[in-house]
Amino acid sequence: MPKKVLVAYASKSGSTAGIAEAIGAELRTHHHEVDVVDVAAVKDIEPYDAVVLGSAIYVRRWRRDAVRFLKHNADALRGRQVWLFHSGPVGPDKDQDQVMPPAVRRLAHEIGASPAITFPGRLDPASAHGFLARRLATGNLAGDFRDWNRIRIWAADISAALDASERSTWHRTPVRNKTKLPGGYFLG
């Protein structure tokens, strides 16, 4: 049965937004209903069965909007399947996993989410904001290092987990109208 999934993102230069769009597209190919939304525009997560949240990561920090979303929605997220990702590494270190910032790690633990997966990012001189970013967007750090195949595989794994959670309840037989026997067995 298809699930309704929110893919929310906090992006500075559009790289994380592009990854979120790719995740949403892959989940749609598996027949899930998906909304891909800038995290700052998310008003309510009640309609969603699952949430994927991504943030750009700069100097080991998530975007404020993404952290705020986790804090504000912690209670509601506990009752849903949640996946986290961050993007940002570029150049020679593009494949280096990034440690979750302490506040994000604590919130992920509180809501029962797995640690964030790291995806390489993009640093484009044309879209780099600020002096430092423009300076870094030259040489071997410049370019689009996003691994679209790895992103699609991760999204397909999310779909499989959503489907498995649905199937895992199919084998459970309702207990009502049954006689309980010693040892916890039921007759009927």
mmCIF file with all atom_site columns, C-alpha atoms in Angstrom:
data_model
loop_
_atom_site.group_PDB
_atom_site.id
_atom_site.type_symbol
_atom_site.label_atom_id
_atom_site.label_alt_id
_atom_site.label_comp_id
_atom_site.label_asym_id
_atom_site.label_entity_id
_atom_site.label_seq_id
_atom_site.pdbx_PDB_ins_code
_atom_site.Cartn_x
_atom_site.Cartn_y
_atom_site.Cartn_z
_atom_site.occupancy
_atom_site.B_iso_or_equiv
_atom_site.pdbx_formal_charge
_atom_site.auth_seq_id
_atom_site.auth_comp_id
_atom_site.auth_asym_id
_atom_site.auth_atom_id
_atom_site.pdbx_PDB_model_num
ATOM 1   C CA . MET A 1 1   ? 0.000   0.000   0.000   1.00 0.00 ? 1   MET A CA 1
ATOM 2   C CA . PRO A 1 2   ? 1.479   3.367   -0.965  1.00 0.00 ? 2   PRO A CA 1
ATOM 3   C CA . LYS A 1 3   ? 2.486   5.707   1.837   1.00 0.00 ? 3   LYS A CA 1
ATOM 4   C CA . LYS A 1 4   ? 2.297   9.473   1.993   1.00 0.00 ? 4   LYS A CA 1
ATOM 5   C CA . VAL A 1 5   ? 5.861   10.748  2.399   1.00 0.00 ? 5   VAL A CA 1
ATOM 6   C CA . LEU A 1 6   ? 7.199   14.209  3.156   1.00 0.00 ? 6   LEU A CA 1
ATOM 7   C CA . VAL A 1 7   ? 10.667  14.936  1.780   1.00 0.00 ? 7   VAL A CA 1
ATOM 8   C CA . ALA A 1 8   ? 11.719  18.190  3.447   1.00 0.00 ? 8   ALA A CA 1
ATOM 9   C CA . TYR A 1 9   ? 15.015  19.952  2.872   1.00 0.00 ? 9   TYR A CA 1
ATOM 10  C CA . ALA A 1 10  ? 17.076  22.915  4.033   1.00 0.00 ? 10  ALA A CA 1
ATOM 11  C CA . SER A 1 11  ? 19.352  24.071  1.234   1.00 0.00 ? 11  SER A CA 1
ATOM 12  C CA . LYS A 1 12  ? 21.639  27.059  0.824   1.00 0.00 ? 12  LYS A CA 1
ATOM 13  C CA . SER A 1 13  ? 22.647  26.892  -2.834  1.00 0.00 ? 13  SER A CA 1
ATOM 14  C CA . GLY A 1 14  ? 20.212  24.332  -4.223  1.00 0.00 ? 14  GLY A CA 1
ATOM 15  C CA . SER A 1 15  ? 22.331  21.186  -4.012  1.00 0.00 ? 15  SER A CA 1
ATOM 16  C CA . THR A 1 16  ? 20.378  19.644  -1.114  1.00 0.00 ? 16  THR A CA 1
ATOM 17  C CA . ALA A 1 17  ? 17.105  20.660  -2.777  1.00 0.00 ? 17  ALA A CA 1
ATOM 18  C CA . GLY A 1 18  ? 18.184  18.742  -5.887  1.00 0.00 ? 18  GLY A CA 1
ATOM 19  C CA . ILE A 1 19  ? 18.931  15.658  -3.814  1.00 0.00 ? 19  ILE A CA 1
ATOM 20  C CA . ALA A 1 20  ? 15.520  15.930  -2.135  1.00 0.00 ? 20  ALA A CA 1
ATOM 21  C CA . GLU A 1 21  ? 13.838  16.135  -5.567  1.00 0.00 ? 21  GLU A CA 1
ATOM 22  C CA . ALA A 1 22  ? 15.703  13.001  -6.699  1.00 0.00 ? 22  ALA A CA 1
ATOM 23  C CA . ILE A 1 23  ? 14.626  11.138  -3.542  1.00 0.00 ? 23  ILE A CA 1
ATOM 24  C CA . GLY A 1 24  ? 11.029  12.203  -4.123  1.00 0.00 ? 24  GLY A CA 1
ATOM 25  C CA . ALA A 1 25  ? 11.152  11.111  -7.767  1.00 0.00 ? 25  ALA A CA 1
ATOM 26  C CA . GLU A 1 26  ? 12.492  7.679   -6.818  1.00 0.00 ? 26  GLU A CA 1
ATOM 27  C CA . LEU A 1 27  ? 9.844   7.190   -4.118  1.00 0.00 ? 27  LEU A CA 1
ATOM 28  C CA . ARG A 1 28  ? 7.160   8.094   -6.684  1.00 0.00 ? 28  ARG A CA 1
ATOM 29  C CA . THR A 1 29  ? 8.433   5.347   -9.016  1.00 0.00 ? 29  THR A CA 1
ATOM 30  C CA . HIS A 1 30  ? 7.593   2.971   -6.158  1.00 0.00 ? 30  HIS A CA 1
ATOM 31  C CA . HIS A 1 31  ? 4.030   4.374   -6.080  1.00 0.00 ? 31  HIS A CA 1
ATOM 32  C CA . HIS A 1 32  ? 4.302   6.440   -2.915  1.00 0.00 ? 32  HIS A CA 1
ATOM 33  C CA . GLU A 1 33  ? 2.574   9.817   -2.692  1.00 0.00 ? 33  GLU A CA 1
ATOM 34  C CA . VAL A 1 34  ? 5.369   12.327  -2.116  1.00 0.00 ? 34  VAL A CA 1
ATOM 35  C CA . ASP A 1 35  ? 5.596   16.029  -1.341  1.00 0.00 ? 35  ASP A CA 1
ATOM 36  C CA . VAL A 1 36  ? 9.051   17.618  -1.690  1.00 0.00 ? 36  VAL A CA 1
ATOM 37  C CA . VAL A 1 37  ? 9.052   20.880  0.269   1.00 0.00 ? 37  VAL A CA 1
ATOM 38  C CA . ASP A 1 38  ? 11.520  23.430  1.637   1.00 0.00 ? 38  ASP A CA 1
ATOM 39  C CA . VAL A 1 39  ? 11.492  22.728  5.379   1.00 0.00 ? 39  VAL A CA 1
ATOM 40  C CA . ALA A 1 40  ? 10.710  26.379  6.139   1.00 0.00 ? 40  ALA A CA 1
ATOM 41  C CA . ALA A 1 41  ? 7.408   25.992  4.268   1.00 0.00 ? 41  ALA A CA 1
ATOM 42  C CA . VAL A 1 42  ? 6.234   22.843  6.118   1.00 0.00 ? 42  VAL A CA 1
ATOM 43  C CA . LYS A 1 43  ? 3.256   23.733  8.300   1.00 0.00 ? 43  LYS A CA 1
ATOM 44  C CA . ASP A 1 44  ? 2.023   20.314  9.434   1.00 0.00 ? 44  ASP A CA 1
ATOM 45  C CA . ILE A 1 45  ? 3.358   16.753  9.251   1.00 0.00 ? 45  ILE A CA 1
ATOM 46  C CA . GLU A 1 46  ? 0.116   15.126  10.395  1.00 0.00 ? 46  GLU A CA 1
ATOM 47  C CA . PRO A 1 47  ? -0.914  13.956  6.878   1.00 0.00 ? 47  PRO A CA 1
ATOM 48  C CA . TYR A 1 48  ? 2.354   12.043  6.375   1.00 0.00 ? 48  TYR A CA 1
ATOM 49  C CA . ASP A 1 49  ? 3.164   8.429   7.191   1.00 0.00 ? 49  ASP A CA 1
ATOM 50  C CA . ALA A 1 50  ? 6.918   8.991   6.880   1.00 0.00 ? 50  ALA A CA 1
ATOM 51  C CA . VAL A 1 51  ? 9.389   11.866  6.723   1.00 0.00 ? 51  VAL A CA 1
ATOM 52  C CA . VAL A 1 52  ? 12.724  12.248  4.963   1.00 0.00 ? 52  VAL A CA 1
ATOM 53  C CA . LEU A 1 53  ? 14.649  15.316  6.125   1.00 0.00 ? 53  LEU A CA 1
ATOM 54  C CA . GLY A 1 54  ? 17.796  16.638  4.520   1.00 0.00 ? 54  GLY A CA 1
ATOM 55  C CA . SER A 1 55  ? 20.053  19.552  5.310   1.00 0.00 ? 55  SER A CA 1
ATOM 56  C CA . ALA A 1 56  ? 23.111  21.098  3.823   1.00 0.00 ? 56  ALA A CA 1
ATOM 57  C CA . ILE A 1 57  ? 25.994  20.706  6.249   1.00 0.00 ? 57  ILE A CA 1
ATOM 58  C CA . TYR A 1 58  ? 28.590  23.464  6.535   1.00 0.00 ? 58  TYR A CA 1
ATOM 59  C CA . VAL A 1 59  ? 31.417  23.417  9.049   1.00 0.00 ? 59  VAL A CA 1
ATOM 60  C CA . ARG A 1 60  ? 29.720  20.457  10.760  1.00 0.00 ? 60  ARG A CA 1
ATOM 61  C CA . ARG A 1 61  ? 26.460  22.367  11.189  1.00 0.00 ? 61  ARG A CA 1
ATOM 62  C CA . TRP A 1 62  ? 22.992  21.774  9.786   1.00 0.00 ? 62  TRP A CA 1
ATOM 63  C CA . ARG A 1 63  ? 20.890  24.634  8.460   1.00 0.00 ? 63  ARG A CA 1
ATOM 64  C CA . ARG A 1 64  ? 18.905  26.289  11.274  1.00 0.00 ? 64  ARG A CA 1
ATOM 65  C CA . ASP A 1 65  ? 15.542  25.612  9.599   1.00 0.00 ? 65  ASP A CA 1
ATOM 66  C CA . ALA A 1 66  ? 16.204  21.850  9.591   1.00 0.00 ? 66  ALA A CA 1
ATOM 67  C CA . VAL A 1 67  ? 17.190  21.763  13.275  1.00 0.00 ? 67  VAL A CA 1
ATOM 68  C CA . ARG A 1 68  ? 14.173  23.909  14.144  1.00 0.00 ? 68  ARG A CA 1
ATOM 69  C CA . PHE A 1 69  ? 11.926  21.464  12.231  1.00 0.00 ? 69  PHE A CA 1
ATOM 70  C CA . LEU A 1 70  ? 13.272  18.504  14.239  1.00 0.00 ? 70  LEU A CA 1
ATOM 71  C CA . LYS A 1 71  ? 12.784  20.330  17.554  1.00 0.00 ? 71  LYS A CA 1
ATOM 72  C CA . HIS A 1 72  ? 9.318   21.653  16.733  1.00 0.00 ? 72  HIS A CA 1
ATOM 73  C CA . ASN A 1 73  ? 8.030   18.315  15.419  1.00 0.00 ? 73  ASN A CA 1
ATOM 74  C CA . ALA A 1 74  ? 9.850   15.889  17.740  1.00 0.00 ? 74  ALA A CA 1
ATOM 75  C CA . ASP A 1 75  ? 6.664   14.487  19.317  1.00 0.00 ? 75  ASP A CA 1
ATOM 76  C CA . ALA A 1 76  ? 4.931   13.920  15.969  1.00 0.00 ? 76  ALA A CA 1
ATOM 77  C CA . LEU A 1 77  ? 8.082   12.460  14.388  1.00 0.00 ? 77  LEU A CA 1
ATOM 78  C CA . ARG A 1 78  ? 8.336   9.791   17.111  1.00 0.00 ? 78  ARG A CA 1
ATOM 79  C CA . GLY A 1 79  ? 5.238   8.139   15.669  1.00 0.00 ? 79  GLY A CA 1
ATOM 80  C CA . ARG A 1 80  ? 6.587   8.009   12.110  1.00 0.00 ? 80  ARG A CA 1
ATOM 81  C CA . GLN A 1 81  ? 9.391   6.449   10.161  1.00 0.00 ? 81  GLN A CA 1
ATOM 82  C CA . VAL A 1 82  ? 12.071  9.114   9.712   1.00 0.00 ? 82  VAL A CA 1
ATOM 83  C CA . TRP A 1 83  ? 15.190  9.171   7.540   1.00 0.00 ? 83  TRP A CA 1
ATOM 84  C CA . LEU A 1 84  ? 17.838  11.874  7.662   1.00 0.00 ? 84  LEU A CA 1
ATOM 85  C CA . PHE A 1 85  ? 20.485  12.941  5.167   1.00 0.00 ? 85  PHE A CA 1
ATOM 86  C CA . HIS A 1 86  ? 22.940  15.765  4.829   1.00 0.00 ? 86  HIS A CA 1
ATOM 87  C CA . SER A 1 87  ? 24.936  16.961  1.875   1.00 0.00 ? 87  SER A CA 1
ATOM 88  C CA . GLY A 1 88  ? 27.961  19.102  1.494   1.00 0.00 ? 88  GLY A CA 1
ATOM 89  C CA . PRO A 1 89  ? 31.329  17.389  1.064   1.00 0.00 ? 89  PRO A CA 1
ATOM 90  C CA . VAL A 1 90  ? 32.993  18.367  -2.210  1.00 0.00 ? 90  VAL A CA 1
ATOM 91  C CA . GLY A 1 91  ? 36.320  17.873  -3.940  1.00 0.00 ? 91  GLY A CA 1
ATOM 92  C CA . PRO A 1 92  ? 38.821  15.264  -2.781  1.00 0.00 ? 92  PRO A CA 1
ATOM 93  C CA . ASP A 1 93  ? 36.912  14.737  0.519   1.00 0.00 ? 93  ASP A CA 1
ATOM 94  C CA . LYS A 1 94  ? 33.533  14.234  -1.176  1.00 0.00 ? 94  LYS A CA 1
ATOM 95  C CA . ASP A 1 95  ? 33.184  10.630  0.023   1.00 0.00 ? 95  ASP A CA 1
ATOM 96  C CA . GLN A 1 96  ? 34.016  11.371  3.651   1.00 0.00 ? 96  GLN A CA 1
ATOM 97  C CA . ASP A 1 97  ? 31.069  10.774  5.981   1.00 0.00 ? 97  ASP A CA 1
ATOM 98  C CA . GLN A 1 98  ? 30.124  13.799  8.036   1.00 0.00 ? 98  GLN A CA 1
ATOM 99  C CA . VAL A 1 99  ? 29.363  13.403  11.736  1.00 0.00 ? 99  VAL A CA 1
ATOM 100 C CA . MET A 1 100 ? 25.910  14.573  12.739  1.00 0.00 ? 100 MET A CA 1
ATOM 101 C CA . PRO A 1 101 ? 26.027  17.796  14.740  1.00 0.00 ? 101 PRO A CA 1
ATOM 102 C CA . PRO A 1 102 ? 25.418  17.118  18.468  1.00 0.00 ? 102 PRO A CA 1
ATOM 103 C CA . ALA A 1 103 ? 21.952  18.734  18.551  1.00 0.00 ? 103 ALA A CA 1
ATOM 104 C CA . VAL A 1 104 ? 20.853  16.770  15.466  1.00 0.00 ? 104 VAL A CA 1
ATOM 105 C CA . ARG A 1 105 ? 22.291  13.527  16.868  1.00 0.00 ? 105 ARG A CA 1
ATOM 106 C CA . ARG A 1 106 ? 20.383  14.060  20.141  1.00 0.00 ? 106 ARG A CA 1
ATOM 107 C CA . LEU A 1 107 ? 17.125  14.863  18.324  1.00 0.00 ? 107 LEU A CA 1
ATOM 108 C CA . ALA A 1 108 ? 17.536  11.891  15.970  1.00 0.00 ? 108 ALA A CA 1
ATOM 109 C CA . HIS A 1 109 ? 17.970  9.635   18.985  1.00 0.00 ? 109 HIS A CA 1
ATOM 110 C CA . GLU A 1 110 ? 14.898  11.132  20.687  1.00 0.00 ? 110 GLU A CA 1
ATOM 111 C CA . ILE A 1 111 ? 12.661  10.519  17.678  1.00 0.00 ? 111 ILE A CA 1
ATOM 112 C CA . GLY A 1 112 ? 14.114  7.108   16.828  1.00 0.00 ? 112 GLY A CA 1
ATOM 113 C CA . ALA A 1 113 ? 15.693  8.067   13.511  1.00 0.00 ? 113 ALA A CA 1
ATOM 114 C CA . SER A 1 114 ? 18.817  6.384   12.201  1.00 0.00 ? 114 SER A CA 1
ATOM 115 C CA . PRO A 1 115 ? 21.960  8.480   11.807  1.00 0.00 ? 115 PRO A CA 1
ATOM 116 C CA . ALA A 1 116 ? 22.033  10.761  8.795   1.00 0.00 ? 116 ALA A CA 1
ATOM 117 C CA . ILE A 1 117 ? 23.591  9.490   5.589   1.00 0.00 ? 117 ILE A CA 1
ATOM 118 C CA . THR A 1 118 ? 26.101  11.802  3.929   1.00 0.00 ? 118 THR A CA 1
ATOM 119 C CA . PHE A 1 119 ? 25.814  12.642  0.237   1.00 0.00 ? 119 PHE A CA 1
ATOM 120 C CA . PRO A 1 120 ? 28.457  14.649  -1.616  1.00 0.00 ? 120 PRO A CA 1
ATOM 121 C CA . GLY A 1 121 ? 27.298  18.101  -2.661  1.00 0.00 ? 121 GLY A CA 1
ATOM 122 C CA . ARG A 1 122 ? 27.819  20.691  -5.332  1.00 0.00 ? 122 ARG A CA 1
ATOM 123 C CA . LEU A 1 123 ? 29.908  23.835  -5.243  1.00 0.00 ? 123 LEU A CA 1
ATOM 124 C CA . ASP A 1 124 ? 29.226  25.954  -8.297  1.00 0.00 ? 124 ASP A CA 1
ATOM 125 C CA . PRO A 1 125 ? 31.010  29.287  -8.704  1.00 0.00 ? 125 PRO A CA 1
ATOM 126 C CA . ALA A 1 126 ? 27.871  30.754  -10.307 1.00 0.00 ? 126 ALA A CA 1
ATOM 127 C CA . SER A 1 127 ? 25.646  29.959  -7.309  1.00 0.00 ? 127 SER A CA 1
ATOM 128 C CA . ALA A 1 128 ? 28.172  30.303  -4.475  1.00 0.00 ? 128 ALA A CA 1
ATOM 129 C CA . HIS A 1 129 ? 26.981  32.863  -1.907  1.00 0.00 ? 129 HIS A CA 1
ATOM 130 C CA . GLY A 1 130 ? 29.430  34.921  0.120   1.00 0.00 ? 130 GLY A CA 1
ATOM 131 C CA . PHE A 1 131 ? 33.121  35.642  -0.163  1.00 0.00 ? 131 PHE A CA 1
ATOM 132 C CA . LEU A 1 132 ? 34.326  32.349  1.330   1.00 0.00 ? 132 LEU A CA 1
ATOM 133 C CA . ALA A 1 133 ? 32.016  30.175  -0.771  1.00 0.00 ? 133 ALA A CA 1
ATOM 134 C CA . ARG A 1 134 ? 33.020  31.989  -3.965  1.00 0.00 ? 134 ARG A CA 1
ATOM 135 C CA . ARG A 1 135 ? 36.681  31.598  -3.041  1.00 0.00 ? 135 ARG A CA 1
ATOM 136 C CA . LEU A 1 136 ? 36.261  27.871  -2.331  1.00 0.00 ? 136 LEU A CA 1
ATOM 137 C CA . ALA A 1 137 ? 34.328  27.386  -5.579  1.00 0.00 ? 137 ALA A CA 1
ATOM 138 C CA . THR A 1 138 ? 37.560  27.485  -7.518  1.00 0.00 ? 138 THR A CA 1
ATOM 139 C CA . GLY A 1 139 ? 40.060  24.715  -8.085  1.00 0.00 ? 139 GLY A CA 1
ATOM 140 C CA . ASN A 1 140 ? 39.431  21.118  -7.070  1.00 0.00 ? 140 ASN A CA 1
ATOM 141 C CA . LEU A 1 141 ? 36.490  21.955  -4.772  1.00 0.00 ? 141 LEU A CA 1
ATOM 142 C CA . ALA A 1 142 ? 34.354  23.304  -7.613  1.00 0.00 ? 142 ALA A CA 1
ATOM 143 C CA . GLY A 1 143 ? 31.925  20.978  -9.325  1.00 0.00 ? 143 GLY A CA 1
ATOM 144 C CA . ASP A 1 144 ? 28.898  18.772  -8.885  1.00 0.00 ? 144 ASP A CA 1
ATOM 145 C CA . PHE A 1 145 ? 29.893  15.721  -6.843  1.00 0.00 ? 145 PHE A CA 1
ATOM 146 C CA . ARG A 1 146 ? 26.388  14.396  -6.145  1.00 0.00 ? 146 ARG A CA 1
ATOM 147 C CA . ASP A 1 147 ? 26.122  10.642  -6.756  1.00 0.00 ? 147 ASP A CA 1
ATOM 148 C CA . TRP A 1 148 ? 22.673  10.274  -8.304  1.00 0.00 ? 148 TRP A CA 1
ATOM 149 C CA . ASN A 1 149 ? 22.819  6.490   -8.431  1.00 0.00 ? 149 ASN A CA 1
ATOM 150 C CA . ARG A 1 150 ? 23.649  6.243   -4.706  1.00 0.00 ? 150 ARG A CA 1
ATOM 151 C CA . ILE A 1 151 ? 20.831  8.692   -3.929  1.00 0.00 ? 151 ILE A CA 1
ATOM 152 C CA . ARG A 1 152 ? 18.322  6.637   -5.950  1.00 0.00 ? 152 ARG A CA 1
ATOM 153 C CA . ILE A 1 153 ? 19.451  3.405   -4.261  1.00 0.00 ? 153 ILE A CA 1
ATOM 154 C CA . TRP A 1 154 ? 19.012  4.975   -0.812  1.00 0.00 ? 154 TRP A CA 1
ATOM 155 C CA . ALA A 1 155 ? 15.528  6.194   -1.749  1.00 0.00 ? 155 ALA A CA 1
ATOM 156 C CA . ALA A 1 156 ? 14.638  2.731   -3.082  1.00 0.00 ? 156 ALA A CA 1
ATOM 157 C CA . ASP A 1 157 ? 15.773  1.286   0.266   1.00 0.00 ? 157 ASP A CA 1
ATOM 158 C CA . ILE A 1 158 ? 13.429  3.728   2.011   1.00 0.00 ? 158 ILE A CA 1
ATOM 159 C CA . SER A 1 159 ? 10.585  2.499   -0.194  1.00 0.00 ? 159 SER A CA 1
ATOM 160 C CA . ALA A 1 160 ? 11.424  -1.106  0.650   1.00 0.00 ? 160 ALA A CA 1
ATOM 161 C CA . ALA A 1 161 ? 11.385  -0.269  4.368   1.00 0.00 ? 161 ALA A CA 1
ATOM 162 C CA . LEU A 1 162 ? 8.016   1.449   3.997   1.00 0.00 ? 162 LEU A CA 1
ATOM 163 C CA . ASP A 1 163 ? 6.638   -1.566  2.157   1.00 0.00 ? 163 ASP A CA 1
ATOM 164 C CA . ALA A 1 164 ? 8.104   -3.974  4.729   1.00 0.00 ? 164 ALA A CA 1
ATOM 165 C CA . SER A 1 165 ? 6.528   -2.072  7.611   1.00 0.00 ? 165 SER A CA 1
ATOM 166 C CA . GLU A 1 166 ? 3.171   -2.451  5.898   1.00 0.00 ? 166 GLU A CA 1
ATOM 167 C CA . ARG A 1 167 ? 3.650   -6.193  5.293   1.00 0.00 ? 167 ARG A CA 1
ATOM 168 C CA . SER A 1 168 ? 4.894   -6.819  8.815   1.00 0.00 ? 168 SER A CA 1
ATOM 169 C CA . THR A 1 169 ? 1.370   -6.261  10.154  1.00 0.00 ? 169 THR A CA 1
ATOM 170 C CA . TRP A 1 170 ? -0.347  -8.584  7.659   1.00 0.00 ? 170 TRP A CA 1
ATOM 171 C CA . HIS A 1 171 ? 0.600   -11.770 9.509   1.00 0.00 ? 171 HIS A CA 1
ATOM 172 C CA . ARG A 1 172 ? -0.889  -10.578 12.780  1.00 0.00 ? 172 ARG A CA 1
ATOM 173 C CA . THR A 1 173 ? -4.283  -12.085 13.393  1.00 0.00 ? 173 THR A CA 1
ATOM 174 C CA . PRO A 1 174 ? -6.670  -9.996  15.477  1.00 0.00 ? 174 PRO A CA 1
ATOM 175 C CA . VAL A 1 175 ? -7.096  -11.503 18.953  1.00 0.00 ? 175 VAL A CA 1
ATOM 176 C CA . ARG A 1 176 ? -10.765 -10.556 19.431  1.00 0.00 ? 176 ARG A CA 1
ATOM 177 C CA . ASN A 1 177 ? -13.313 -13.408 19.524  1.00 0.00 ? 177 ASN A CA 1
ATOM 178 C CA . LYS A 1 178 ? -10.651 -15.952 20.459  1.00 0.00 ? 178 LYS A CA 1
ATOM 179 C CA . THR A 1 179 ? -10.231 -18.020 23.575  1.00 0.00 ? 179 THR A CA 1
ATOM 180 C CA . LYS A 1 180 ? -6.908  -17.603 25.329  1.00 0.00 ? 180 LYS A CA 1
ATOM 181 C CA . LEU A 1 181 ? -5.229  -20.855 26.303  1.00 0.00 ? 181 LEU A CA 1
ATOM 182 C CA . PRO A 1 182 ? -2.477  -21.366 28.908  1.00 0.00 ? 182 PRO A CA 1
ATOM 183 C CA . GLY A 1 183 ? 0.933   -20.300 27.597  1.00 0.00 ? 183 GLY A CA 1
ATOM 184 C CA . GLY A 1 184 ? -0.470  -17.324 25.683  1.00 0.00 ? 184 GLY A CA 1
ATOM 185 C CA . TYR A 1 185 ? -1.938  -19.323 22.753  1.00 0.00 ? 185 TYR A CA 1
ATOM 186 C CA . PHE A 1 186 ? -5.328  -18.586 21.260  1.00 0.00 ? 186 PHE A CA 1
ATOM 187 C CA . LEU A 1 187 ? -8.069  -20.919 20.047  1.00 0.00 ? 187 LEU A CA 1
ATOM 188 C CA . GLY A 1 188 ? -10.515 -19.854 17.423  1.00 0.00 ? 188 GLY A CA 1
#
